[in-house]
Short mmCIF file of C-alpha atoms and ligand atoms in Angstrom, two decimals:
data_model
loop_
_atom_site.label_atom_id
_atom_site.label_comp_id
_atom_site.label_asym_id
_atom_site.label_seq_id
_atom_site.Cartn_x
_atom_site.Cartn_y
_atom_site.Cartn_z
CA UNK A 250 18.15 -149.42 61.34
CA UNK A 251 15.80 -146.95 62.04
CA UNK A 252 13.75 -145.66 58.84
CA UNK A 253 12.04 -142.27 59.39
CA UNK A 254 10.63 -139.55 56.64
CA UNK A 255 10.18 -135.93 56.68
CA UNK A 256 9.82 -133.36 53.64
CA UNK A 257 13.08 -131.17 54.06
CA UNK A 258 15.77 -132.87 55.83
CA UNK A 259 18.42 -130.04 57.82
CA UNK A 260 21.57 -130.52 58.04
CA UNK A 261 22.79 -128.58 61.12
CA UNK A 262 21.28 -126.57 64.02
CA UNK A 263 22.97 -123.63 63.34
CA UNK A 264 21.22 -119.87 62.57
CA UNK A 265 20.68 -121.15 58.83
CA UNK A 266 18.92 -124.48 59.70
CA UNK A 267 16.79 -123.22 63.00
CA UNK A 268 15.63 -120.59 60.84
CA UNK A 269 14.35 -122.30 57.56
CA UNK A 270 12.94 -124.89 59.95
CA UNK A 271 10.70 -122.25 61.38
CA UNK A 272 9.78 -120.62 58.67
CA UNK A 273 8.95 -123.97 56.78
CA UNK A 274 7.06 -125.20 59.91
CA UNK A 275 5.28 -121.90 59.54
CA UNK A 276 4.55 -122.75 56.08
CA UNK A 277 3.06 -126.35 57.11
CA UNK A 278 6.10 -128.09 55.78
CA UNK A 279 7.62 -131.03 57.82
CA UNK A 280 11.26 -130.77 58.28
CA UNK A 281 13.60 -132.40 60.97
CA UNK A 282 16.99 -130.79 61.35
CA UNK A 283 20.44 -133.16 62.08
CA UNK A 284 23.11 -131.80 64.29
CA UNK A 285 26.52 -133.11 64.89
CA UNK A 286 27.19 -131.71 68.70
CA UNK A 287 25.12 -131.07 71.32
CA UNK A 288 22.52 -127.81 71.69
CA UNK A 289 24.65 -126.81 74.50
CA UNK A 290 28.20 -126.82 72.62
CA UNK A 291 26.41 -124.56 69.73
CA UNK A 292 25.44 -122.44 72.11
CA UNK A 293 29.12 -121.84 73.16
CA UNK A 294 29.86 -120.47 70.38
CA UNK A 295 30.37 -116.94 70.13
CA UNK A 296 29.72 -115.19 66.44
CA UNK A 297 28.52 -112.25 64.45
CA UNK A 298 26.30 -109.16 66.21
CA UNK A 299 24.78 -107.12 63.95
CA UNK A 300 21.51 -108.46 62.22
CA UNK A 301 20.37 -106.89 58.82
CA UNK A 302 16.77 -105.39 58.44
CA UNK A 303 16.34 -108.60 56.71
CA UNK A 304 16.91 -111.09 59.36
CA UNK A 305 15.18 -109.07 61.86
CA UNK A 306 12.31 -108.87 59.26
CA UNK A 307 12.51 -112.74 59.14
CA UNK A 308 12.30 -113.56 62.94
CA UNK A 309 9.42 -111.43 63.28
CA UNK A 310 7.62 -113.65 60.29
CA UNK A 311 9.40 -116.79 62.40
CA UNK A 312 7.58 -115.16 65.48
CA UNK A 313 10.89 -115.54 67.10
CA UNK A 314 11.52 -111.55 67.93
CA UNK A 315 10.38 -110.93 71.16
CA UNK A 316 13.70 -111.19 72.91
CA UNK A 317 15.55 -109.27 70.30
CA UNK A 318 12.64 -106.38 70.52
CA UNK A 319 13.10 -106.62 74.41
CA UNK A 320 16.57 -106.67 74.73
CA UNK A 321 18.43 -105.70 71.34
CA UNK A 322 19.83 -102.46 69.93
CA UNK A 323 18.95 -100.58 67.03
CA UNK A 324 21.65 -98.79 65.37
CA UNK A 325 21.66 -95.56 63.48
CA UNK A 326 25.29 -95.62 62.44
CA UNK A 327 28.72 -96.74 62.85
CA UNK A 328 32.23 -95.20 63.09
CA UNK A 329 35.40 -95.88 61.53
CA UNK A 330 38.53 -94.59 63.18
CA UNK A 331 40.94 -93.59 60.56
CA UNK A 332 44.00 -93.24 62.47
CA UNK A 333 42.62 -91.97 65.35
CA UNK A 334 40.37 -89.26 63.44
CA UNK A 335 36.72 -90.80 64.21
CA UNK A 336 34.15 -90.45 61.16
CA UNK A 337 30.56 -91.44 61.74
CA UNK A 338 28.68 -93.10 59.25
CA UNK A 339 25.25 -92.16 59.95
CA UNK A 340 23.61 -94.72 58.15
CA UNK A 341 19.97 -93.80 58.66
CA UNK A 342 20.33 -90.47 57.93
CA UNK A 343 21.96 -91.86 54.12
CA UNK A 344 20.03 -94.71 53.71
CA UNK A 345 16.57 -93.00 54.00
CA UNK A 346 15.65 -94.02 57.91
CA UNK A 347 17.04 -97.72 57.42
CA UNK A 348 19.43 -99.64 60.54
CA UNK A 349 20.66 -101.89 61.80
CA UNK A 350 19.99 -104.18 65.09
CA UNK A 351 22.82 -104.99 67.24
CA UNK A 352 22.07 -108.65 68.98
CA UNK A 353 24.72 -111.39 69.59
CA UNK A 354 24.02 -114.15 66.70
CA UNK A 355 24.26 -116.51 70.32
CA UNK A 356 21.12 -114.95 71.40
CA UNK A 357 19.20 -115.54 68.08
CA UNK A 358 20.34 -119.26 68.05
CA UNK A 359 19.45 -119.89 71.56
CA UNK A 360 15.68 -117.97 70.13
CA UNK A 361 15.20 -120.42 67.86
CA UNK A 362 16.26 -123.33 69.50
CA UNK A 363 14.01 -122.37 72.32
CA UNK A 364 10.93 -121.91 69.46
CA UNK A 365 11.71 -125.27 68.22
CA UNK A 366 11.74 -127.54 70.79
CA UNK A 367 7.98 -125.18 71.80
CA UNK A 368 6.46 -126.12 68.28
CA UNK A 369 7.73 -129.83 69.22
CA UNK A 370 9.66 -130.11 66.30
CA UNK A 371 12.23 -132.74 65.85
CA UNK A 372 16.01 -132.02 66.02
CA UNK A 373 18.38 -135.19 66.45
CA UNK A 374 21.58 -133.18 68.52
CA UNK A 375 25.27 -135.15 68.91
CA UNK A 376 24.54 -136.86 65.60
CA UNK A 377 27.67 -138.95 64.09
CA UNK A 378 28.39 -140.24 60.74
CA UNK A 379 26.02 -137.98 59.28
CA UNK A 380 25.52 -138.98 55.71
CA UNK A 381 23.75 -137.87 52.24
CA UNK A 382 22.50 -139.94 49.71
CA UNK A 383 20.89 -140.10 46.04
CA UNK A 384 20.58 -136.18 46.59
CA UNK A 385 20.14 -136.01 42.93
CA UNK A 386 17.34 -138.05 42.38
CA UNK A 387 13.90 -137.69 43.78
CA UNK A 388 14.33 -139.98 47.11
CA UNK A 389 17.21 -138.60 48.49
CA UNK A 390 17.77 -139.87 52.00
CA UNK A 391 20.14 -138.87 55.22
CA UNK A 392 21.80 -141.84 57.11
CA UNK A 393 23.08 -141.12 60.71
CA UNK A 394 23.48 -142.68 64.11
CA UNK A 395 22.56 -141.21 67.44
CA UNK A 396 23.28 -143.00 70.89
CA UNK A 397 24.09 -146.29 69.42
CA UNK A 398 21.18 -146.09 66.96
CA UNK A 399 21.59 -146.12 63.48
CA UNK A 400 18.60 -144.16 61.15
CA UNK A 401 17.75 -143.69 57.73
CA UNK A 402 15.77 -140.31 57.01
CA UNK A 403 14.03 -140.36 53.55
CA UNK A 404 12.70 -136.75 52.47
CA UNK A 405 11.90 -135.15 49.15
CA UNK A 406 14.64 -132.18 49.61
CA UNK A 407 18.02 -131.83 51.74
CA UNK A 408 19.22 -128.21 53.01
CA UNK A 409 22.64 -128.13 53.93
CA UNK A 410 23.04 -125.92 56.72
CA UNK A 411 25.80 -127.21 58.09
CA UNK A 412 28.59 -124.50 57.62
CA UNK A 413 32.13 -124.74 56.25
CA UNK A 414 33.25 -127.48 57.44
CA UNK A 415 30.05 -129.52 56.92
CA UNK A 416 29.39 -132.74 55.21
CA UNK A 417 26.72 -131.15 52.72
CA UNK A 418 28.84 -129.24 49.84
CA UNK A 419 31.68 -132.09 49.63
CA UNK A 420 28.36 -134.17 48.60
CA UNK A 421 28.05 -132.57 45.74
CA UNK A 422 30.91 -134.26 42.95
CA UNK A 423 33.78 -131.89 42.87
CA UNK A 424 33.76 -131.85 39.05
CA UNK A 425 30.03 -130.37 39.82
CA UNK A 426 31.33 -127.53 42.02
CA UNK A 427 33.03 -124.13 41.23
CA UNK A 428 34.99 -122.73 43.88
CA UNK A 429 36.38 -119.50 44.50
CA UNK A 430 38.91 -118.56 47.62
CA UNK A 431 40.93 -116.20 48.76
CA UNK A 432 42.41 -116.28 52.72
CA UNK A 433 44.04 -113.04 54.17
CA UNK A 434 47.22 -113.59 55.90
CA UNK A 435 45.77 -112.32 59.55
CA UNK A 436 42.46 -113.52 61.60
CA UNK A 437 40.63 -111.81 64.03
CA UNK A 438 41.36 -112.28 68.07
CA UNK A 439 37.92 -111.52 69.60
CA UNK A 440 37.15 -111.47 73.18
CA UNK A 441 33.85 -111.28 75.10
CA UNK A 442 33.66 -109.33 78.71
CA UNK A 443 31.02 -108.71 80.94
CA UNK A 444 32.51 -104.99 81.13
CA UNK A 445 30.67 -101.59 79.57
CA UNK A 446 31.17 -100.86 76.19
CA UNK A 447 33.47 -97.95 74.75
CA UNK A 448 31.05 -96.59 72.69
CA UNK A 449 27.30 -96.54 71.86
CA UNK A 450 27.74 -97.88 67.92
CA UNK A 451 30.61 -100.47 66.59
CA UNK A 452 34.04 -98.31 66.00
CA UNK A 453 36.10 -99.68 63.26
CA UNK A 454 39.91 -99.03 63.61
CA UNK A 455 42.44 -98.48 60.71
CA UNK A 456 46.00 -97.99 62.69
CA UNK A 457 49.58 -98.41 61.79
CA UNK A 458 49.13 -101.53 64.46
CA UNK A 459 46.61 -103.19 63.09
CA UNK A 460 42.42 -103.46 62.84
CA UNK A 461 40.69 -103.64 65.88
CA UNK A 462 36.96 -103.65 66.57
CA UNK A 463 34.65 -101.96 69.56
CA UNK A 464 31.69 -104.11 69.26
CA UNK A 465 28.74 -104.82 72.02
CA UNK A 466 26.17 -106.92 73.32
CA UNK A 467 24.44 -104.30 75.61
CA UNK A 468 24.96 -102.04 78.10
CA UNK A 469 27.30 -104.68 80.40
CA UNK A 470 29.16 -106.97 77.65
CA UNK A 471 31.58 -105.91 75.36
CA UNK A 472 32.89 -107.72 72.12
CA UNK A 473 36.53 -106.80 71.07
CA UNK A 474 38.33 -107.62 68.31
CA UNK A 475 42.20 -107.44 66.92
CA UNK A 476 43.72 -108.14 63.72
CA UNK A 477 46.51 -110.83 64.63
CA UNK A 478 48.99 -112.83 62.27
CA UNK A 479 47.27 -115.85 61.08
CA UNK A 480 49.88 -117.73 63.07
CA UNK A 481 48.94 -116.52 66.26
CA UNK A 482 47.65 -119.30 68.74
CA UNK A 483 45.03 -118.02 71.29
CA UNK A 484 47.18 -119.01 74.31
CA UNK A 485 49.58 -116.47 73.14
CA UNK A 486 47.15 -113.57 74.12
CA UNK A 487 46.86 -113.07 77.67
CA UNK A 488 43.88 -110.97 78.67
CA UNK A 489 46.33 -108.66 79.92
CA UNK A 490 47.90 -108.66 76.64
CA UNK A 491 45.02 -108.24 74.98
CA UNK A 492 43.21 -105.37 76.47
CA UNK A 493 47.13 -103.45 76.27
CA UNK A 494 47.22 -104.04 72.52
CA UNK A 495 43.21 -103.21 71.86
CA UNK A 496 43.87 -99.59 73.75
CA UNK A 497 46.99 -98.79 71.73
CA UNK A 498 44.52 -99.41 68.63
CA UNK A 499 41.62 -97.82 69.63
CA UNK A 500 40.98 -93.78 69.23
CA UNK A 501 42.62 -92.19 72.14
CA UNK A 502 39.35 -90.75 73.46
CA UNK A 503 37.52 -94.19 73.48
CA UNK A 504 40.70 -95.69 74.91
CA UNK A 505 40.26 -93.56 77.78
CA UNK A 506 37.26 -95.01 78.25
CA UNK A 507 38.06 -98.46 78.23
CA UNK A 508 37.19 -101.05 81.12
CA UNK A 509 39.07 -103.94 81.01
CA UNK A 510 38.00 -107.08 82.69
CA UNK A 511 38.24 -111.15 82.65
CA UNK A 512 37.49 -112.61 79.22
CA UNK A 513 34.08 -114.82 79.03
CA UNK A 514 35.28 -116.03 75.72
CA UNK A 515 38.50 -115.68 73.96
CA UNK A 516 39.48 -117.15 69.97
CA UNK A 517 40.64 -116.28 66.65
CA UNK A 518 38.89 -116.69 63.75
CA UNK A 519 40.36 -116.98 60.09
CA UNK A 520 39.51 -114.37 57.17
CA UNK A 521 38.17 -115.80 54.39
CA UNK A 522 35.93 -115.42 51.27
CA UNK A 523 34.92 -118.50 49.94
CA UNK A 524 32.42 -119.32 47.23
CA UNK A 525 30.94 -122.49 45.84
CA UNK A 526 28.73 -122.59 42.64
CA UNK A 527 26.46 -123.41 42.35
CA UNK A 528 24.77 -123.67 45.41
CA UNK A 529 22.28 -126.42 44.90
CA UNK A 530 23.13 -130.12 43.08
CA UNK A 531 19.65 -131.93 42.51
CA UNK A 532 17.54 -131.90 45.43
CA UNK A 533 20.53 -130.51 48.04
CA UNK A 534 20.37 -126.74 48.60
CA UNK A 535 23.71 -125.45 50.71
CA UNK A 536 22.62 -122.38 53.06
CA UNK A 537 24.75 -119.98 54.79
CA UNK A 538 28.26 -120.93 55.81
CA UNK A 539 27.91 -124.50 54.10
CA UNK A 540 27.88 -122.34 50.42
CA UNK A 541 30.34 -119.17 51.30
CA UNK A 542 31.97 -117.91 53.90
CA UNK A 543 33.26 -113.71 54.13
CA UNK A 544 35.68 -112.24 56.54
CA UNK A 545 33.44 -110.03 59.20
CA UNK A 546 34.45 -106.64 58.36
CA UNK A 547 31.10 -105.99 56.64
CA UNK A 548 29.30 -107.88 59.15
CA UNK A 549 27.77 -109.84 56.76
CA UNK A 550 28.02 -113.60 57.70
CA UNK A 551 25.09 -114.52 59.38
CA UNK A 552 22.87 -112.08 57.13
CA UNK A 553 23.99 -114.02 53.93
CA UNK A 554 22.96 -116.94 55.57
CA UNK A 555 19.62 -115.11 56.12
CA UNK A 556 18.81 -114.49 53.31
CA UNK A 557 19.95 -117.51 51.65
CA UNK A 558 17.21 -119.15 54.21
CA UNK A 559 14.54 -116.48 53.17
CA UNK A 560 14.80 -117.00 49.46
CA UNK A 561 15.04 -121.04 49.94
CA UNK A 562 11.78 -121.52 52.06
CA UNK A 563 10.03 -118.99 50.05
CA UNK A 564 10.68 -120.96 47.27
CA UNK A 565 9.73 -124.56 48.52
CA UNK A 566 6.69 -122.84 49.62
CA UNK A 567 5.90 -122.71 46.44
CA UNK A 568 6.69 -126.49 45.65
CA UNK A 569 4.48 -127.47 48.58
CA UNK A 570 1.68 -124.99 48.62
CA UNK A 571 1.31 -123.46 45.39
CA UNK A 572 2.39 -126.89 43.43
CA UNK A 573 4.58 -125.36 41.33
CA UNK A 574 7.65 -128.37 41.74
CA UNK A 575 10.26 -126.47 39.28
CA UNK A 576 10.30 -122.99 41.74
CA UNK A 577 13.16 -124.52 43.96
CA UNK A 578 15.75 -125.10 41.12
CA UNK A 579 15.84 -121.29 40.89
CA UNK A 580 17.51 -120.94 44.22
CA UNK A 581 21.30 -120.58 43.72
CA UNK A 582 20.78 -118.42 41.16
CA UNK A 583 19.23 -116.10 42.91
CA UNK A 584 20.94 -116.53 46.09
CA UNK A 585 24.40 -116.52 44.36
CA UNK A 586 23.12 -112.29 43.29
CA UNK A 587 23.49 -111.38 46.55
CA UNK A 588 25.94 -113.36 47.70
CA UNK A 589 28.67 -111.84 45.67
CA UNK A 590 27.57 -108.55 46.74
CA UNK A 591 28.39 -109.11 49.89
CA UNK A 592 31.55 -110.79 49.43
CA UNK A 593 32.58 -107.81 47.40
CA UNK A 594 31.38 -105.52 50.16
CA UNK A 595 33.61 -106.97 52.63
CA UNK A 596 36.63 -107.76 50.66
CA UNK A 597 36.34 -103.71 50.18
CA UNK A 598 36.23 -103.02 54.00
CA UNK A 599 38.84 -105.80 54.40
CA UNK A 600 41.42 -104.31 52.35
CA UNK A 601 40.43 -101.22 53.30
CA UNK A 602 41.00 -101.30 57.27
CA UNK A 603 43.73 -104.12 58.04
CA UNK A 604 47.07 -104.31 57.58
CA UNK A 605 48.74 -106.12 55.00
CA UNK A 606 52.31 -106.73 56.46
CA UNK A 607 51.75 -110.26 53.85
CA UNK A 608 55.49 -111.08 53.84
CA UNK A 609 54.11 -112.93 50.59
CA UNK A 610 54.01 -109.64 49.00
CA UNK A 611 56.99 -107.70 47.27
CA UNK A 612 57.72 -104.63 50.36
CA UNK A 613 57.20 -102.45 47.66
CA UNK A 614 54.07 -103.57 46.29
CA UNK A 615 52.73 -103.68 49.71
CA UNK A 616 53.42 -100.06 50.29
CA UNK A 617 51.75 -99.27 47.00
CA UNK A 618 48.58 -101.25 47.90
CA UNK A 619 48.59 -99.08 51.62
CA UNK A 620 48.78 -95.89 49.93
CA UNK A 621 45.86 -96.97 47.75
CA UNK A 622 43.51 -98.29 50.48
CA UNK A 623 44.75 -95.12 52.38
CA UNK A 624 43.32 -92.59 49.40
CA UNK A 625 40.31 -95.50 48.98
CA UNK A 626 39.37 -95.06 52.61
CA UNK A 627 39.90 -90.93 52.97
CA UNK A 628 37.51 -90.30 49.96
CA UNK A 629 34.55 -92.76 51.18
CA UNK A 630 35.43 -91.24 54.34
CA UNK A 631 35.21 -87.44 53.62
CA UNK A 632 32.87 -87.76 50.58
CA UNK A 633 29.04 -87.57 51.53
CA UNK A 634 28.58 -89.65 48.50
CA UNK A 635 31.24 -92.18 49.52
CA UNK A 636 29.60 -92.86 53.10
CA UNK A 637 26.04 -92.83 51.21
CA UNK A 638 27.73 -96.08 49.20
CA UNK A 639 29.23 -97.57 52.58
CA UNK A 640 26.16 -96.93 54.43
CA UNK A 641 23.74 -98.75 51.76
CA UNK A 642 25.79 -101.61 51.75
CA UNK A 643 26.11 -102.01 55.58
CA UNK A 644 22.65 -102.04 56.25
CA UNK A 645 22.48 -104.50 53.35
CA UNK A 646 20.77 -104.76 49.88
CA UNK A 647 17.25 -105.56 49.83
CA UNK A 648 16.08 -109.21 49.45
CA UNK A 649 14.68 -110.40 45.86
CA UNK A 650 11.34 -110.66 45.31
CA UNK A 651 10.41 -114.08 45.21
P1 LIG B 944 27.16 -122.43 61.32
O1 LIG B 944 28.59 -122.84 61.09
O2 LIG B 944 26.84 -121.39 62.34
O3 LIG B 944 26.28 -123.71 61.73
C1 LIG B 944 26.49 -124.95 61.08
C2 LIG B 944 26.03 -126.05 62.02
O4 LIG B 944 26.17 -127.30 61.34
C3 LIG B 944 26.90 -126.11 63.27
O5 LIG B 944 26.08 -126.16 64.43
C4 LIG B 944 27.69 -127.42 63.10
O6 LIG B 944 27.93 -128.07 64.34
C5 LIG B 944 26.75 -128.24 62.22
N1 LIG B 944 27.43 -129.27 61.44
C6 LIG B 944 28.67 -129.22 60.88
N2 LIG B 944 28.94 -130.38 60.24
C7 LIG B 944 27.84 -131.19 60.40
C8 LIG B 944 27.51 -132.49 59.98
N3 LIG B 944 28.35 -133.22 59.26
N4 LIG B 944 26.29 -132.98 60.33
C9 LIG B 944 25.42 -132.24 61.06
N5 LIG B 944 25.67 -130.98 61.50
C10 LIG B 944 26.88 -130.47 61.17
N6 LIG B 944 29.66 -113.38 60.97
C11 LIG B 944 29.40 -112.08 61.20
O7 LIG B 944 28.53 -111.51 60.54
N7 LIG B 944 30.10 -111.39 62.17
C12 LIG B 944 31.07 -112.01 62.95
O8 LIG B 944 31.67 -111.39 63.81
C13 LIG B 944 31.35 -113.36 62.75
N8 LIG B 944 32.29 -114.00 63.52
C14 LIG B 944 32.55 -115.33 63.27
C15 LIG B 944 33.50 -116.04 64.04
C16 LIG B 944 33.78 -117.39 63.78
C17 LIG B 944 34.80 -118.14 64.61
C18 LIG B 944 33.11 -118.06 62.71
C19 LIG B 944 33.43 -119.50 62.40
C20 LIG B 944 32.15 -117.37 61.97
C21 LIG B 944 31.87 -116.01 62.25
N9 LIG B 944 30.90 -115.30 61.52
C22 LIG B 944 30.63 -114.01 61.73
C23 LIG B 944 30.14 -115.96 60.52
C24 LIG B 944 29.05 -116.71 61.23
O9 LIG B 944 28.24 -115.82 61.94
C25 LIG B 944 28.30 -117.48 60.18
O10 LIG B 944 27.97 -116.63 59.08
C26 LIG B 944 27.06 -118.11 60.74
O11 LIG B 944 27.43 -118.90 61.83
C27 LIG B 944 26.43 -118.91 59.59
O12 LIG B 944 25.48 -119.72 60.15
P2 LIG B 944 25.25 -121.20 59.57
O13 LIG B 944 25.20 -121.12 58.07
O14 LIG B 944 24.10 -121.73 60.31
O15 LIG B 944 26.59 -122.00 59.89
C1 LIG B 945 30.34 -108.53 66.46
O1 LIG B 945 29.76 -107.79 67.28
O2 LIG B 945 30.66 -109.71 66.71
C2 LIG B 945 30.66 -107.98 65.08
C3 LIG B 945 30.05 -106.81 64.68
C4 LIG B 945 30.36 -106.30 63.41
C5 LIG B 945 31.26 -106.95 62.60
C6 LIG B 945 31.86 -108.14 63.02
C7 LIG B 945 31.56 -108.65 64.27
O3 LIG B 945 31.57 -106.43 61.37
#
């Protein structure tokens, strides 16, 4: 056994954990982050792509922005295509000059990793049998085994970063946690192509088929999504079958438009919102993923996780540099604020934009919930002060003052 000691141990190389281990290394505070696969296979995988004022904020302060200001987008608005009618939100113009940056969440992990392994801090990849222990006393400790070797890592603090599936929250006693669930009966089919985009901005599309998404990359990659049953396997959708389905959904101008070409990366992704409370036991703090998970209409995912990272190193800066040792235990309170605003947020846009064919559902119900988000969506739609509300929340609420 191998016994080795850090301040803040990080569970998972993920956004969440490369980006408090900047910012803490920033801060002078020794961390060392545990990953179960390899760099490479977390770099395969293909997420969200629209970063919050926040998060870009934070990689500047992480001095981990100068790809993103090289080669990322700022955007000045969105649409949403209402059955075929397209409505731009112009959400600088209602949110007083504020937008948002459009740069794959693959690019801003491959950033950090890259920043990381610069500074020469210490990231053990393809770890198994990760491990917490005593997390709620003050020597908690992370046991784990990497190439045959087994190690004990004893720190003052443990951030579980580790995402939904992760080891971190099913530490903490289930008698200690308070969940909250709901999963939609459809998931999302995305597909990356190395093919020009539809559109400049994302184009949202509420049809009688289904949701379906015009994302992008840049100028050259596209990322498409489309509602699909839950039950759908990816080797049911053929490219072919695909790119038929995602022009019958999108507006018949940008359809027009559409280039069509080899998927780079194809999957489905479950909807979900997903809440544990609180988000801290003792000295374990769950970031991102590991503490909540929403469904991506409101392109929120990876900016929770943000600024669940920004609040938690701001406040163990304060343990560490300021000495004030009780700072930290205010963390899930505060990050739990804006957490549930943004799972509201994108419940709304959820219910708003799919379909809910949920055979679960009394036929008659369901058509009284359509007609509902139907009347929801045409007054935020046609209302200036409707798309002021939509546009606010999009570009996100502003971080707490710490
Ligand atoms: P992550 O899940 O990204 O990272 C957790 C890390 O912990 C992983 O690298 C994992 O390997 C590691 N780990 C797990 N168990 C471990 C253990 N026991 N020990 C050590 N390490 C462990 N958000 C959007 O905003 N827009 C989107 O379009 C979007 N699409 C998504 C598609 C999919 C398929 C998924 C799953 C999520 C999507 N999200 C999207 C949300 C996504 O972007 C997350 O919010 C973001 O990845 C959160 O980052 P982390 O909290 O770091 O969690
Ligand atoms: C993406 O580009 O992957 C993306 C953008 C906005 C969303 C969801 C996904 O709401």
């Amino acid at each position: 056994m191998q016994f080795i000691k850090t301040q803040v141990a990080i569970i998972g190389a993920g956004p969440s954990g490369l980006l408090l281990g900047q910012l803490l290394a920033k801060q002078g505070i020794d961390n060392i982050v545990i990953e179960r696969v390899s760099g490479e296979y977390v770099l395969g995988r293909i997420r969200a792509g629209i970063l919050e004022q926040g998060l870009v904020d934070l990689l500047h302060e992480a001095e981990v922005s100068q790809r993103m200001d090289e080669e990322g987008e700022p955007h000045d608005g969105f649409e949403i295509a209402y059955y075929d009618k397209r409505y731009r939100i112009d959400i600088k113009a209602l949110t007083g000059g504020r937008t948002v940056m459009c740069y794959g969440q693959t690019e801003v992990t491959r950033d950090l990793m890259e920043a990381r392994e610069k500074k020469g801090l210490l990231t053990y990849y393809s770890s198994n049998d990760v491990a917490l222990h005593n997390v709620d006393s003050n020597a908690p400790s992370v046991t784990f085994s990497q190439d045959g070797k087994e190690f004990t890592l004893k720190c003052d603090f443990i951030a579980g970063c580790d995402g939904f599936h992760g080891v971190s929250r099913k530490t903490i006693p289930e008698n200690k946690r308070n969940e909250f669930e709901r999963v939609f009966p459809f998931g999302w089919l995305g597909v990356l192509s190395d093919t020009p985009p539809v559109a400049e901005e994302l184009i949202y599309c509420k049809t009688e088929r289904g949701f379906a998404l015009a994302s992008r990359r840049s100028a050259v990659r596209s990322r498409y999504y489309l509602q699909v049953p839950s039950t759908d396997k990816v080797e049911d959708w053929s490219d072919a079958r695909f790119w038929d389905e995602l022009k019958k959904r999108l507006p018949t101008d940008a359809a027009e438009k559409l280039v069509t070409g080899a998927s780079i990366e194809k999957s489905i992704a479950p909807l979900r919102s997903f809440v544990c409370e609180p988000m801290q036991f003792g000295n374990l703090f769950l970031v991102g993923d590991a503490a909540h998970i929403v469904p991506p209409t409101g392109a929120k995912g990876l900016n929770l996780a943000a600024s669940d990272v920004s609040t938690l190193y701001r406040l163990l800066s304060k343990v560490y540099n300021d000495g004030d040792k009780e700072a930290v235990y205010r963390y899930s309170e505060i990050a739990l604020r804006r957490v549930w605003h943004a799972e509201r947020f994108s419940w709304w846009m959820s219910n708003m934009l799919h379909d809910f064919n949920d055979d679960n559902v009394d036929i008659t119900e369901r058509k009284m919930f359509d007609r509902f988000m139907q009347s929801e969506l045409s007054f935020f739609l046609n209302d200036e002060a409707g798309q002021k509300v939509m546009a606010t929340q999009y570009v996100g609420m502003p971080y707490e003052k710490i």
